[in-house]
mmCIF file of C-alpha atoms and ligand atoms in Angstrom:
data_model
loop_
_atom_site.group_PDB
_atom_site.id
_atom_site.type_symbol
_atom_site.label_atom_id
_atom_site.label_comp_id
_atom_site.label_asym_id
_atom_site.label_seq_id
_atom_site.Cartn_x
_atom_site.Cartn_y
_atom_site.Cartn_z
ATOM 1 C CA UNK J 50 0.000 0.000 0.000
ATOM 2 C CA UNK J 51 1.263 3.501 -0.798
ATOM 3 C CA UNK J 52 2.704 4.861 2.439
ATOM 4 C CA UNK J 53 3.588 8.365 3.598
ATOM 5 C CA UNK J 54 5.831 8.863 6.637
ATOM 6 C CA UNK J 55 4.828 11.912 8.662
ATOM 7 C CA UNK J 56 7.065 13.784 11.107
ATOM 8 C CA UNK J 57 4.723 14.817 13.905
ATOM 9 C CA UNK J 58 1.583 13.117 15.136
ATOM 10 C CA UNK J 59 -0.709 15.954 16.174
ATOM 11 C CA UNK J 60 -4.214 16.641 14.927
ATOM 12 C CA UNK J 61 -2.917 17.804 11.562
ATOM 13 C CA UNK J 62 -1.305 14.388 11.133
ATOM 14 C CA UNK J 63 -4.522 12.720 12.256
ATOM 15 C CA UNK J 64 -6.521 14.578 9.611
ATOM 16 C CA UNK J 65 -3.884 13.851 6.956
ATOM 17 C CA UNK J 66 -4.305 10.141 7.721
ATOM 18 C CA UNK J 67 -8.096 10.353 7.601
ATOM 19 C CA UNK J 68 -7.898 11.934 4.141
ATOM 20 C CA UNK J 69 -5.216 9.504 2.992
ATOM 21 C CA UNK J 70 -7.406 6.510 3.866
ATOM 22 C CA UNK J 71 -10.065 7.761 1.459
ATOM 23 C CA UNK J 72 -7.632 7.585 -1.475
ATOM 24 C CA UNK J 73 -5.995 4.290 -0.569
ATOM 25 C CA UNK J 74 -2.875 5.730 1.060
ATOM 26 C CA UNK J 75 -1.715 5.066 4.599
ATOM 27 C CA UNK J 76 0.257 7.295 6.935
ATOM 28 C CA UNK J 77 2.867 6.314 9.490
ATOM 29 C CA UNK J 78 3.915 8.817 12.159
ATOM 30 C CA UNK J 79 6.884 9.717 14.298
ATOM 31 C CA UNK J 80 6.259 11.735 17.460
ATOM 32 C CA UNK J 81 7.875 11.707 20.909
ATOM 33 C CA UNK J 82 4.428 11.795 22.545
ATOM 34 C CA UNK J 83 2.822 8.374 22.912
ATOM 35 C CA UNK J 84 -0.626 10.009 23.258
ATOM 36 C CA UNK J 85 -0.401 11.694 19.836
ATOM 37 C CA UNK J 86 -3.827 12.006 18.134
ATOM 38 C CA UNK J 87 -2.455 10.617 14.855
ATOM 39 C CA UNK J 88 -1.879 7.283 16.613
ATOM 40 C CA UNK J 89 -5.648 6.736 16.288
ATOM 41 C CA UNK J 90 -5.356 6.737 12.508
ATOM 42 C CA UNK J 91 -2.071 5.045 11.722
ATOM 43 C CA UNK J 92 1.093 3.414 13.021
ATOM 44 C CA UNK J 93 2.825 5.690 15.541
ATOM 45 C CA UNK J 94 6.550 5.407 16.187
ATOM 46 C CA UNK J 95 7.217 6.991 19.574
ATOM 47 C CA UNK J 96 10.728 8.453 19.591
ATOM 48 C CA UNK J 97 12.635 11.721 19.398
ATOM 49 C CA UNK J 98 12.993 13.419 16.032
ATOM 50 C CA UNK J 99 16.751 12.985 16.146
ATOM 51 C CA UNK J 100 16.608 9.214 16.715
ATOM 52 C CA UNK J 101 18.150 7.717 13.532
ATOM 53 C CA UNK J 102 16.684 4.261 14.097
ATOM 54 C CA UNK J 103 13.182 5.691 14.433
ATOM 55 C CA UNK J 104 13.659 7.933 11.379
ATOM 56 C CA UNK J 105 14.819 4.894 9.397
ATOM 57 C CA UNK J 106 11.674 3.003 10.473
ATOM 58 C CA UNK J 107 9.536 5.961 9.408
ATOM 59 C CA UNK J 108 11.082 5.881 5.938
ATOM 60 C CA UNK J 109 11.249 2.093 5.503
ATOM 61 C CA UNK J 110 9.144 1.178 2.473
ATOM 62 C CA UNK J 111 7.548 4.641 2.402
ATOM 63 C CA UNK J 112 6.801 6.295 -0.932
ATOM 64 C CA UNK J 113 7.162 9.809 0.469
ATOM 65 C CA UNK J 114 7.582 11.663 3.726
ATOM 66 C CA UNK J 115 6.222 14.934 5.011
ATOM 67 C CA UNK J 116 5.799 16.870 8.236
ATOM 68 C CA UNK J 117 2.857 18.352 10.049
ATOM 69 C CA UNK J 118 4.824 21.056 11.919
ATOM 70 C CA UNK J 119 7.469 23.391 10.586
ATOM 71 C CA UNK J 120 10.032 23.219 13.361
ATOM 72 C CA UNK J 121 11.367 19.853 12.257
ATOM 73 C CA UNK J 122 15.061 19.671 13.282
ATOM 74 C CA UNK J 123 17.311 20.169 10.240
ATOM 75 C CA UNK J 124 19.056 16.859 10.994
ATOM 76 C CA UNK J 125 15.751 14.940 10.770
ATOM 77 C CA UNK J 126 14.769 16.720 7.527
ATOM 78 C CA UNK J 127 18.121 15.904 5.988
ATOM 79 C CA UNK J 128 18.049 12.250 7.156
ATOM 80 C CA UNK J 129 14.577 11.727 5.709
ATOM 81 C CA UNK J 130 15.299 13.576 2.431
ATOM 82 C CA UNK J 131 18.214 11.260 1.750
ATOM 83 C CA UNK J 132 15.950 8.209 1.888
ATOM 84 C CA UNK J 133 12.636 9.211 0.419
ATOM 85 C CA UNK J 134 10.965 12.109 -1.391
ATOM 86 C CA UNK J 135 10.473 14.682 1.390
ATOM 87 C CA UNK J 136 7.622 17.149 0.939
ATOM 88 C CA UNK J 137 7.749 20.186 1.007
ATOM 89 C CA UNK J 138 11.526 19.925 1.170
ATOM 90 C CA UNK J 139 14.310 21.127 3.420
ATOM 91 C CA UNK J 140 14.614 24.578 1.745
ATOM 92 C CA UNK J 141 10.980 25.445 2.468
ATOM 93 C CA UNK J 142 11.323 24.310 6.080
ATOM 94 C CA UNK J 143 14.535 26.237 6.669
ATOM 95 C CA UNK J 144 12.912 29.386 5.307
ATOM 96 C CA UNK J 145 9.767 29.026 7.372
ATOM 97 C CA UNK J 146 11.752 28.297 10.544
ATOM 98 C CA UNK J 147 13.427 31.695 10.508
ATOM 99 C CA UNK J 148 11.262 34.799 10.319
ATOM 100 C CA UNK J 149 13.911 37.044 8.815
ATOM 101 C CA UNK J 150 14.672 34.547 6.036
ATOM 102 C CA UNK J 151 10.961 34.279 5.411
ATOM 103 C CA UNK J 152 10.497 38.055 5.077
ATOM 104 C CA UNK J 153 13.670 38.290 2.991
ATOM 105 C CA UNK J 154 12.265 35.665 0.611
ATOM 106 C CA UNK J 155 9.004 37.624 0.323
ATOM 107 C CA UNK J 156 11.005 40.784 -0.425
ATOM 108 C CA UNK J 157 13.166 39.002 -3.025
ATOM 109 C CA UNK J 158 10.004 37.827 -4.751
ATOM 110 C CA UNK J 159 8.420 41.278 -4.702
ATOM 111 C CA UNK J 160 5.777 40.111 -2.201
ATOM 112 C CA UNK J 161 4.762 43.109 -0.057
ATOM 113 C CA UNK J 162 5.308 42.780 3.719
ATOM 114 C CA UNK J 163 5.268 45.214 6.632
ATOM 115 C CA UNK J 164 8.555 47.176 6.698
ATOM 116 C CA UNK J 165 11.077 44.978 8.521
ATOM 117 C CA UNK J 166 14.654 44.884 9.775
ATOM 118 C CA UNK J 167 16.754 42.182 11.449
ATOM 119 C CA UNK J 168 18.362 42.792 14.840
ATOM 120 C CA UNK J 169 21.289 40.674 16.028
ATOM 121 C CA UNK J 170 22.255 42.609 19.122
ATOM 122 C CA UNK J 171 21.182 45.460 21.341
ATOM 123 C CA UNK J 172 23.225 48.049 19.432
ATOM 124 C CA UNK J 173 21.199 47.381 16.261
ATOM 125 C CA UNK J 174 17.846 48.068 17.889
ATOM 126 C CA UNK J 175 17.607 51.824 17.487
ATOM 127 C CA UNK J 176 18.705 51.869 13.801
ATOM 128 C CA UNK J 177 16.244 49.027 13.113
ATOM 129 C CA UNK J 178 13.415 50.918 14.816
ATOM 130 C CA UNK J 179 14.289 54.022 12.817
ATOM 131 C CA UNK J 180 14.017 51.970 9.635
ATOM 132 C CA UNK J 181 10.669 50.337 10.368
ATOM 133 C CA UNK J 182 9.151 53.210 12.349
ATOM 134 C CA UNK J 183 7.147 53.207 15.566
ATOM 135 C CA UNK J 184 5.128 51.438 16.782
ATOM 136 C CA UNK J 185 6.983 48.248 15.900
ATOM 137 C CA UNK J 186 6.464 44.568 16.614
ATOM 138 C CA UNK J 187 9.612 42.785 17.756
ATOM 139 C CA UNK J 188 9.540 39.066 17.077
ATOM 140 C CA UNK J 189 11.880 36.227 17.920
ATOM 141 C CA UNK J 190 13.184 34.786 14.678
ATOM 142 C CA UNK J 191 12.758 31.155 15.612
ATOM 143 C CA UNK J 192 10.096 29.063 17.343
ATOM 144 C CA UNK J 193 7.465 31.801 17.532
ATOM 145 C CA UNK J 194 3.870 30.647 17.214
ATOM 146 C CA UNK J 195 0.388 31.885 18.041
ATOM 147 C CA UNK J 196 1.773 35.344 18.802
ATOM 148 C CA UNK J 197 4.298 34.020 21.363
ATOM 149 C CA UNK J 198 7.732 35.620 21.282
ATOM 150 C CA UNK J 199 6.460 39.112 20.422
ATOM 151 C CA UNK J 200 6.848 42.530 22.028
ATOM 152 C CA UNK J 201 5.400 45.834 20.833
ATOM 153 C CA UNK J 202 7.668 48.862 21.101
ATOM 154 C CA UNK J 203 5.841 52.202 21.063
ATOM 155 C CA UNK J 204 8.658 54.366 22.353
ATOM 156 C CA UNK J 205 12.367 54.207 21.503
ATOM 157 C CA UNK J 206 13.149 54.055 25.217
ATOM 158 C CA UNK J 207 11.374 50.691 25.429
ATOM 159 C CA UNK J 208 13.738 49.028 22.962
ATOM 160 C CA UNK J 209 16.012 47.498 25.658
ATOM 161 C CA UNK J 210 12.908 46.052 27.351
ATOM 162 C CA UNK J 211 12.061 44.168 24.167
ATOM 163 C CA UNK J 212 15.601 42.821 23.970
ATOM 164 C CA UNK J 213 15.382 41.491 27.557
ATOM 165 C CA UNK J 214 11.762 40.277 27.304
ATOM 166 C CA UNK J 215 12.496 38.258 24.169
ATOM 167 C CA UNK J 216 15.531 36.535 25.636
ATOM 168 C CA UNK J 217 18.428 38.533 24.108
ATOM 169 C CA UNK J 218 18.527 36.610 20.859
ATOM 170 C CA UNK J 219 18.232 37.480 17.176
ATOM 171 C CA UNK J 220 15.029 39.374 16.464
ATOM 172 C CA UNK J 221 12.996 40.680 13.572
ATOM 173 C CA UNK J 222 11.432 44.135 13.853
ATOM 174 C CA UNK J 223 8.333 44.901 11.845
ATOM 175 C CA UNK J 224 6.238 47.979 11.439
ATOM 176 C CA UNK J 225 2.977 47.502 13.392
ATOM 177 C CA UNK J 226 0.442 47.419 10.581
ATOM 178 C CA UNK J 227 -3.069 48.793 10.990
ATOM 179 C CA UNK J 228 -4.822 46.107 9.023
ATOM 180 C CA UNK J 229 -8.586 45.761 8.705
ATOM 181 C CA UNK J 230 -8.585 41.985 8.968
ATOM 182 C CA UNK J 231 -6.399 38.901 8.778
ATOM 183 C CA UNK J 232 -6.746 36.609 5.797
ATOM 184 C CA UNK J 233 -4.969 33.467 4.691
ATOM 185 C CA UNK J 234 -4.644 31.595 1.465
ATOM 186 C CA UNK J 235 -3.989 27.886 1.188
ATOM 187 C CA UNK J 236 -2.259 26.789 -1.985
ATOM 188 C CA UNK J 237 -1.067 23.415 -3.151
ATOM 189 C CA UNK J 238 1.462 22.427 -5.778
ATOM 190 C CA UNK J 239 1.527 18.909 -7.169
ATOM 191 C CA UNK J 240 4.561 16.829 -8.012
ATOM 192 C CA UNK J 241 3.981 17.723 -11.705
ATOM 193 C CA UNK J 242 3.990 21.462 -10.955
ATOM 194 C CA UNK J 243 0.204 21.879 -11.228
ATOM 195 C CA UNK J 244 -1.306 24.275 -8.710
ATOM 196 C CA UNK J 245 -4.600 24.760 -6.899
ATOM 197 C CA UNK J 246 -5.734 27.600 -4.652
ATOM 198 C CA UNK J 247 -8.459 27.658 -2.028
ATOM 199 C CA UNK J 248 -10.410 30.887 -1.609
ATOM 200 C CA UNK J 249 -9.069 33.542 0.754
ATOM 201 C CA UNK J 250 -10.462 33.022 4.242
ATOM 202 C CA UNK J 251 -10.923 35.472 7.114
ATOM 203 C CA UNK J 252 -9.361 34.566 10.464
ATOM 204 C CA UNK J 253 -10.262 35.772 13.949
ATOM 205 C CA UNK J 254 -7.971 35.137 16.890
ATOM 206 C CA UNK J 255 -8.492 35.054 20.637
ATOM 207 C CA UNK J 256 -5.450 35.515 22.841
ATOM 208 C CA UNK J 257 -3.253 34.916 19.790
ATOM 209 C CA UNK J 258 -4.956 31.603 18.955
ATOM 210 C CA UNK J 259 -7.152 31.094 15.911
ATOM 211 C CA UNK J 260 -10.774 30.895 17.027
ATOM 212 C CA UNK J 261 -12.890 31.375 13.899
ATOM 213 C CA UNK J 262 -12.320 31.073 10.155
ATOM 214 C CA UNK J 263 -14.878 32.325 7.652
ATOM 215 C CA UNK J 264 -14.581 30.745 4.212
ATOM 216 C CA UNK J 265 -14.571 32.263 1.708
ATOM 217 C CA UNK J 266 -13.711 35.606 3.338
ATOM 218 C CA UNK J 267 -16.677 37.928 2.763
ATOM 219 C CA UNK J 268 -16.369 40.655 0.133
ATOM 220 C CA UNK J 269 -13.281 39.374 -1.645
ATOM 221 C CA UNK J 270 -13.114 40.580 -5.253
ATOM 222 C CA UNK J 271 -11.703 38.423 -8.036
ATOM 223 C CA UNK J 272 -8.753 40.868 -8.167
ATOM 224 C CA UNK J 273 -7.950 40.410 -4.480
ATOM 225 C CA UNK J 274 -8.142 36.611 -4.803
ATOM 226 C CA UNK J 275 -5.824 36.824 -7.816
ATOM 227 C CA UNK J 276 -3.399 39.011 -5.864
ATOM 228 C CA UNK J 277 -3.281 36.437 -3.043
ATOM 229 C CA UNK J 278 -2.844 33.574 -5.501
ATOM 230 C CA UNK J 279 -0.014 35.499 -7.143
ATOM 231 C CA UNK J 280 1.739 35.822 -3.775
ATOM 232 C CA UNK J 281 1.380 32.119 -2.997
ATOM 233 C CA UNK J 282 2.387 31.139 -6.533
ATOM 234 C CA UNK J 283 5.623 33.135 -6.355
ATOM 235 C CA UNK J 284 6.600 31.350 -3.140
ATOM 236 C CA UNK J 285 5.610 27.903 -4.446
ATOM 237 C CA UNK J 286 7.614 28.337 -7.611
ATOM 238 C CA UNK J 287 10.655 29.993 -6.030
ATOM 239 C CA UNK J 288 11.016 27.089 -3.605
ATOM 240 C CA UNK J 289 10.163 24.339 -6.102
ATOM 241 C CA UNK J 290 7.547 23.540 -3.509
ATOM 242 C CA UNK J 291 5.414 20.391 -3.424
ATOM 243 C CA UNK J 292 2.406 20.068 -1.102
ATOM 244 C CA UNK J 293 0.230 22.506 0.799
ATOM 245 C CA UNK J 294 1.523 25.982 1.624
ATOM 246 C CA UNK J 295 -0.328 28.566 3.683
ATOM 247 C CA UNK J 296 0.344 32.293 3.507
ATOM 248 C CA UNK J 297 -1.075 34.508 6.242
ATOM 249 C CA UNK J 298 -1.908 38.011 5.074
ATOM 250 C CA UNK J 299 -2.937 41.383 6.447
ATOM 251 C CA UNK J 300 -5.756 43.031 4.509
ATOM 252 C CA UNK J 301 -5.479 46.809 4.336
ATOM 253 C CA UNK J 302 -8.320 48.018 2.063
ATOM 254 C CA UNK J 303 -7.647 51.392 0.513
ATOM 255 C CA UNK J 304 -3.892 50.995 0.838
ATOM 256 C CA UNK J 305 -1.591 50.135 -2.027
ATOM 257 C CA UNK J 306 -0.889 47.248 -1.965
ATOM 258 C CA UNK J 307 -3.960 45.923 -0.141
ATOM 259 C CA UNK J 308 -2.357 42.657 0.953
ATOM 260 C CA UNK J 309 0.802 42.312 3.039
ATOM 261 C CA UNK J 310 2.313 38.910 3.747
ATOM 262 C CA UNK J 311 2.712 38.188 7.450
ATOM 263 C CA UNK J 312 4.094 34.676 7.422
ATOM 264 C CA UNK J 313 3.972 31.342 5.683
ATOM 265 C CA UNK J 314 3.355 27.867 7.035
ATOM 266 C CA UNK J 315 4.895 25.069 4.962
ATOM 267 C CA UNK J 316 2.102 22.647 5.799
ATOM 268 C CA UNK J 317 -1.606 22.087 6.137
ATOM 269 C CA UNK J 318 -3.059 24.817 8.316
ATOM 270 C CA UNK J 319 -5.723 25.370 10.938
ATOM 271 C CA UNK J 320 -7.392 27.990 8.708
ATOM 272 C CA UNK J 321 -7.957 25.201 6.154
ATOM 273 C CA UNK J 322 -9.831 22.736 8.379
ATOM 274 C CA UNK J 323 -13.130 23.851 6.828
ATOM 275 C CA UNK J 324 -11.991 22.248 3.552
ATOM 276 C CA UNK J 325 -12.686 18.743 4.937
ATOM 277 C CA UNK J 326 -16.417 19.202 4.472
ATOM 278 C CA UNK J 327 -16.490 22.606 2.781
ATOM 279 C CA UNK J 328 -14.344 22.035 -0.329
ATOM 280 C CA UNK J 329 -14.487 19.458 -3.079
ATOM 281 C CA UNK J 330 -11.033 18.172 -2.157
ATOM 282 C CA UNK J 331 -9.662 19.043 1.291
ATOM 283 C CA UNK J 332 -6.263 20.557 2.025
ATOM 284 C CA UNK J 333 -5.363 17.257 3.711
ATOM 285 C CA UNK J 334 -6.236 15.106 0.716
ATOM 286 C CA UNK J 335 -4.492 17.483 -1.658
ATOM 287 C CA UNK J 336 -1.359 17.437 0.468
ATOM 288 C CA UNK J 337 -1.291 13.627 0.402
ATOM 289 C CA UNK J 338 -1.983 13.660 -3.359
ATOM 290 C CA UNK J 339 0.976 16.000 -3.846
ATOM 291 C CA UNK J 340 3.201 13.829 -1.621
ATOM 292 C CA UNK J 341 2.554 10.651 -3.591
ATOM 293 C CA UNK J 342 2.406 12.253 -7.048
ATOM 294 C CA UNK J 343 -1.345 11.927 -7.688
ATOM 295 C CA UNK J 344 -3.249 14.590 -9.631
ATOM 296 C CA UNK J 345 -4.532 17.376 -7.377
ATOM 297 C CA UNK J 346 -8.228 17.548 -6.561
ATOM 298 C CA UNK J 347 -10.423 20.642 -7.036
ATOM 299 C CA UNK J 348 -10.052 23.302 -4.339
ATOM 300 C CA UNK J 349 -13.519 24.704 -5.104
ATOM 301 C CA UNK J 350 -15.700 25.438 -2.049
ATOM 302 C CA UNK J 351 -18.992 23.547 -1.805
ATOM 303 C CA UNK J 352 -20.679 26.478 -0.108
ATOM 304 C CA UNK J 353 -20.040 29.196 2.464
ATOM 305 C CA UNK J 354 -18.319 27.621 5.499
ATOM 306 C CA UNK J 355 -17.049 28.519 8.930
ATOM 307 C CA UNK J 356 -14.656 26.745 11.284
ATOM 308 C CA UNK J 357 -14.689 27.248 15.024
ATOM 309 C CA UNK J 358 -11.775 26.006 17.085
ATOM 310 C CA UNK J 359 -12.610 24.275 20.336
ATOM 311 C CA UNK J 360 -10.094 25.428 22.909
ATOM 312 C CA UNK J 361 -9.495 23.869 26.321
ATOM 313 C CA UNK J 362 -12.568 21.649 26.709
ATOM 314 C CA UNK J 363 -15.274 20.199 24.466
ATOM 315 C CA UNK J 364 -18.661 21.923 24.868
ATOM 316 C CA UNK J 365 -20.614 20.167 27.632
ATOM 317 C CA UNK J 366 -23.634 17.933 27.044
ATOM 318 C CA UNK J 367 -26.393 18.372 26.091
ATOM 319 C CA UNK J 368 -25.065 21.348 24.081
ATOM 320 C CA UNK J 369 -22.622 19.191 22.111
ATOM 321 C CA UNK J 370 -25.381 16.815 20.996
ATOM 322 C CA UNK J 371 -27.450 19.739 19.865
ATOM 323 C CA UNK J 372 -24.498 21.210 17.945
ATOM 324 C CA UNK J 373 -23.835 17.854 16.300
ATOM 325 C CA UNK J 374 -27.444 17.500 15.237
ATOM 326 C CA UNK J 375 -27.584 20.863 13.429
ATOM 327 C CA UNK J 376 -27.856 20.733 9.668
ATOM 328 C CA UNK J 377 -24.495 21.184 7.915
ATOM 329 C CA UNK J 378 -22.501 21.040 11.155
ATOM 330 C CA UNK J 379 -19.560 18.669 11.677
ATOM 331 C CA UNK J 380 -17.817 18.118 15.011
ATOM 332 C CA UNK J 381 -14.193 16.986 15.169
ATOM 333 C CA UNK J 382 -12.601 15.915 18.453
ATOM 334 C CA UNK J 383 -8.878 15.196 18.452
ATOM 335 C CA UNK J 384 -9.004 12.947 21.524
ATOM 336 C CA UNK J 385 -6.506 15.140 23.358
ATOM 337 C CA UNK J 386 -6.487 15.747 27.111
ATOM 338 C CA UNK J 387 -8.331 18.929 28.009
ATOM 339 C CA UNK J 388 -6.130 21.851 29.027
ATOM 340 C CA UNK J 389 -6.838 25.610 29.016
ATOM 341 C CA UNK J 390 -6.183 27.183 25.619
ATOM 342 C CA UNK J 391 -5.306 23.887 23.938
ATOM 343 C CA UNK J 392 -6.757 23.122 20.502
ATOM 344 C CA UNK J 393 -8.717 19.947 21.179
ATOM 345 C CA UNK J 394 -11.221 19.938 18.352
ATOM 346 C CA UNK J 395 -13.062 22.049 15.828
ATOM 347 C CA UNK J 396 -16.535 22.471 14.401
ATOM 348 C CA UNK J 397 -17.259 23.161 10.751
ATOM 349 C CA UNK J 398 -20.399 24.742 9.373
ATOM 350 C CA UNK J 399 -21.209 24.347 5.674
ATOM 351 C CA UNK J 400 -24.309 26.084 4.325
ATOM 352 C CA UNK J 401 -26.098 26.915 1.110
ATOM 353 C CA UNK J 402 -25.721 30.672 1.498
ATOM 354 C CA UNK J 403 -23.892 33.211 3.643
ATOM 355 C CA UNK J 404 -26.917 34.177 5.731
ATOM 356 C CA UNK J 405 -27.614 30.600 6.857
ATOM 357 C CA UNK J 406 -23.871 29.997 7.384
ATOM 358 C CA UNK J 407 -23.760 33.031 9.680
ATOM 359 C CA UNK J 408 -26.920 32.040 11.505
ATOM 360 C CA UNK J 409 -25.745 28.475 12.128
ATOM 361 C CA UNK J 410 -22.305 29.728 13.163
ATOM 362 C CA UNK J 411 -23.869 32.076 15.716
ATOM 363 C CA UNK J 412 -25.955 29.174 17.052
ATOM 364 C CA UNK J 413 -22.867 26.951 17.386
ATOM 365 C CA UNK J 414 -20.921 29.728 19.141
ATOM 366 C CA UNK J 415 -23.837 30.339 21.461
ATOM 367 C CA UNK J 416 -24.258 26.649 22.343
ATOM 368 C CA UNK J 417 -20.491 26.361 22.861
ATOM 369 C CA UNK J 418 -20.459 29.361 25.193
ATOM 370 C CA UNK J 419 -18.033 31.267 22.945
ATOM 371 C CA UNK J 420 -18.405 35.030 22.531
ATOM 372 C CA UNK J 421 -18.653 35.739 18.779
ATOM 373 C CA UNK J 422 -15.060 36.561 17.732
ATOM 374 C CA UNK J 423 -16.307 37.763 14.358
ATOM 375 C CA UNK J 424 -18.814 40.260 15.756
ATOM 376 C CA UNK J 425 -17.870 43.850 15.051
ATOM 377 C CA UNK J 426 -18.942 46.296 17.772
HETATM 378 P P1 AMP W 587 2.509 35.961 13.936
HETATM 379 O O1 AMP W 587 3.037 35.025 14.971
HETATM 380 O O2 AMP W 587 3.545 36.676 13.157
HETATM 381 O O3 AMP W 587 1.445 35.347 13.071
HETATM 382 O O4 AMP W 587 1.759 37.101 14.744
HETATM 383 C C1 AMP W 587 0.663 36.827 15.570
HETATM 384 C C2 AMP W 587 -0.339 37.957 15.460
HETATM 385 O O5 AMP W 587 0.271 39.210 15.817
HETATM 386 C C3 AMP W 587 -0.840 38.152 14.037
HETATM 387 O O6 AMP W 587 -1.905 37.261 13.784
HETATM 388 C C4 AMP W 587 -1.269 39.605 14.083
HETATM 389 O O7 AMP W 587 -2.528 39.728 14.686
HETATM 390 C C5 AMP W 587 -0.230 40.241 14.975
HETATM 391 N N1 AMP W 587 0.893 40.795 14.172
HETATM 392 C C6 AMP W 587 2.012 40.149 13.788
HETATM 393 N N2 AMP W 587 2.811 40.941 13.053
HETATM 394 C C7 AMP W 587 2.185 42.129 12.971
HETATM 395 C C8 AMP W 587 2.495 43.386 12.327
HETATM 396 N N3 AMP W 587 3.638 43.579 11.652
HETATM 397 N N4 AMP W 587 1.590 44.372 12.437
HETATM 398 C C9 AMP W 587 0.435 44.212 13.119
HETATM 399 N N5 AMP W 587 0.095 43.074 13.760
HETATM 400 C C10 AMP W 587 0.948 42.039 13.687
#
């Protein structure tokens, strides 16, 4: 049976395996955590990512390998790439692991970003702030996620505070952009170079964590969609990328350009979970198709969708039963232990039109006890 080895066994891996099963492909996982959700859907090798014996087992007889998180150690990526086709490839991972490299790639490709400057030590902070302007967001260059590893400087005198707060290590300074909303685009490139693009989606965060995705993002013109596809396409082609790529964007209507790239994720993405039920071929299935060299499936949406992340704990009964029984509503539980702020599941709404999508979404939020993150005061 066609087999894909996956570095990481979280919920993204679990959903990759679920999609793979539907097209006759199986996934095998490597993760240090024996309770990894992906273990419910495929063989799970429990070991560290730098364990050569475990990496060899992951690759044994596999047709391709991939990862479901971007911070794969370079040694593991290189070990796997020497044995089997590794998607999306070491170059894409190295770029996405380092925020300055990522912004520098965008700039090289003519992809607009907030003004940015690298900072390697304290003495470079003031010149960097002068370049990007105040207020500025200072970000750690590695291992930042969900808004962690960030500090906003509003006054030059606060620069040393940022240096201390972020652990005195290489930083990236960015102009603090006044965007109207956050969007993302999920793109996929097949082994034959064919490409597919999902519609732009609108993302709402709570405490730095994605809470709600609206798909497609309301009010997106064909020109804006084309602009986003152009951004993703440039990255895909520059990196010779295979698989799913996500680009997170700031939407600044009225400005020129309207879209600024914030960051890229070289993998399936939380803002694409709606595609399982809401698109003709999901991001997960398309990623597996790209890994094993199958033709890509259509990224067309089936109807207006929304995705609500369940954080910390599943909604209590009887609310959960009621949510599950609503028309066009799909509940996903990752089987993870409950813990405050942790992504433990998600709910997708797929409807025939935007009004019923919004109404059902409000009902789901209400039953889940979540304040509407998409409501504008
Ligand atoms: P990131 O980890 O880069 O995705 O940043 C987390 C969140 O911080 C983003 O979703 C934005 O809401 C915000 N953010 C990051 N960079 C900027 C920026 N240059 N200007 C304004 N907000 C930002």
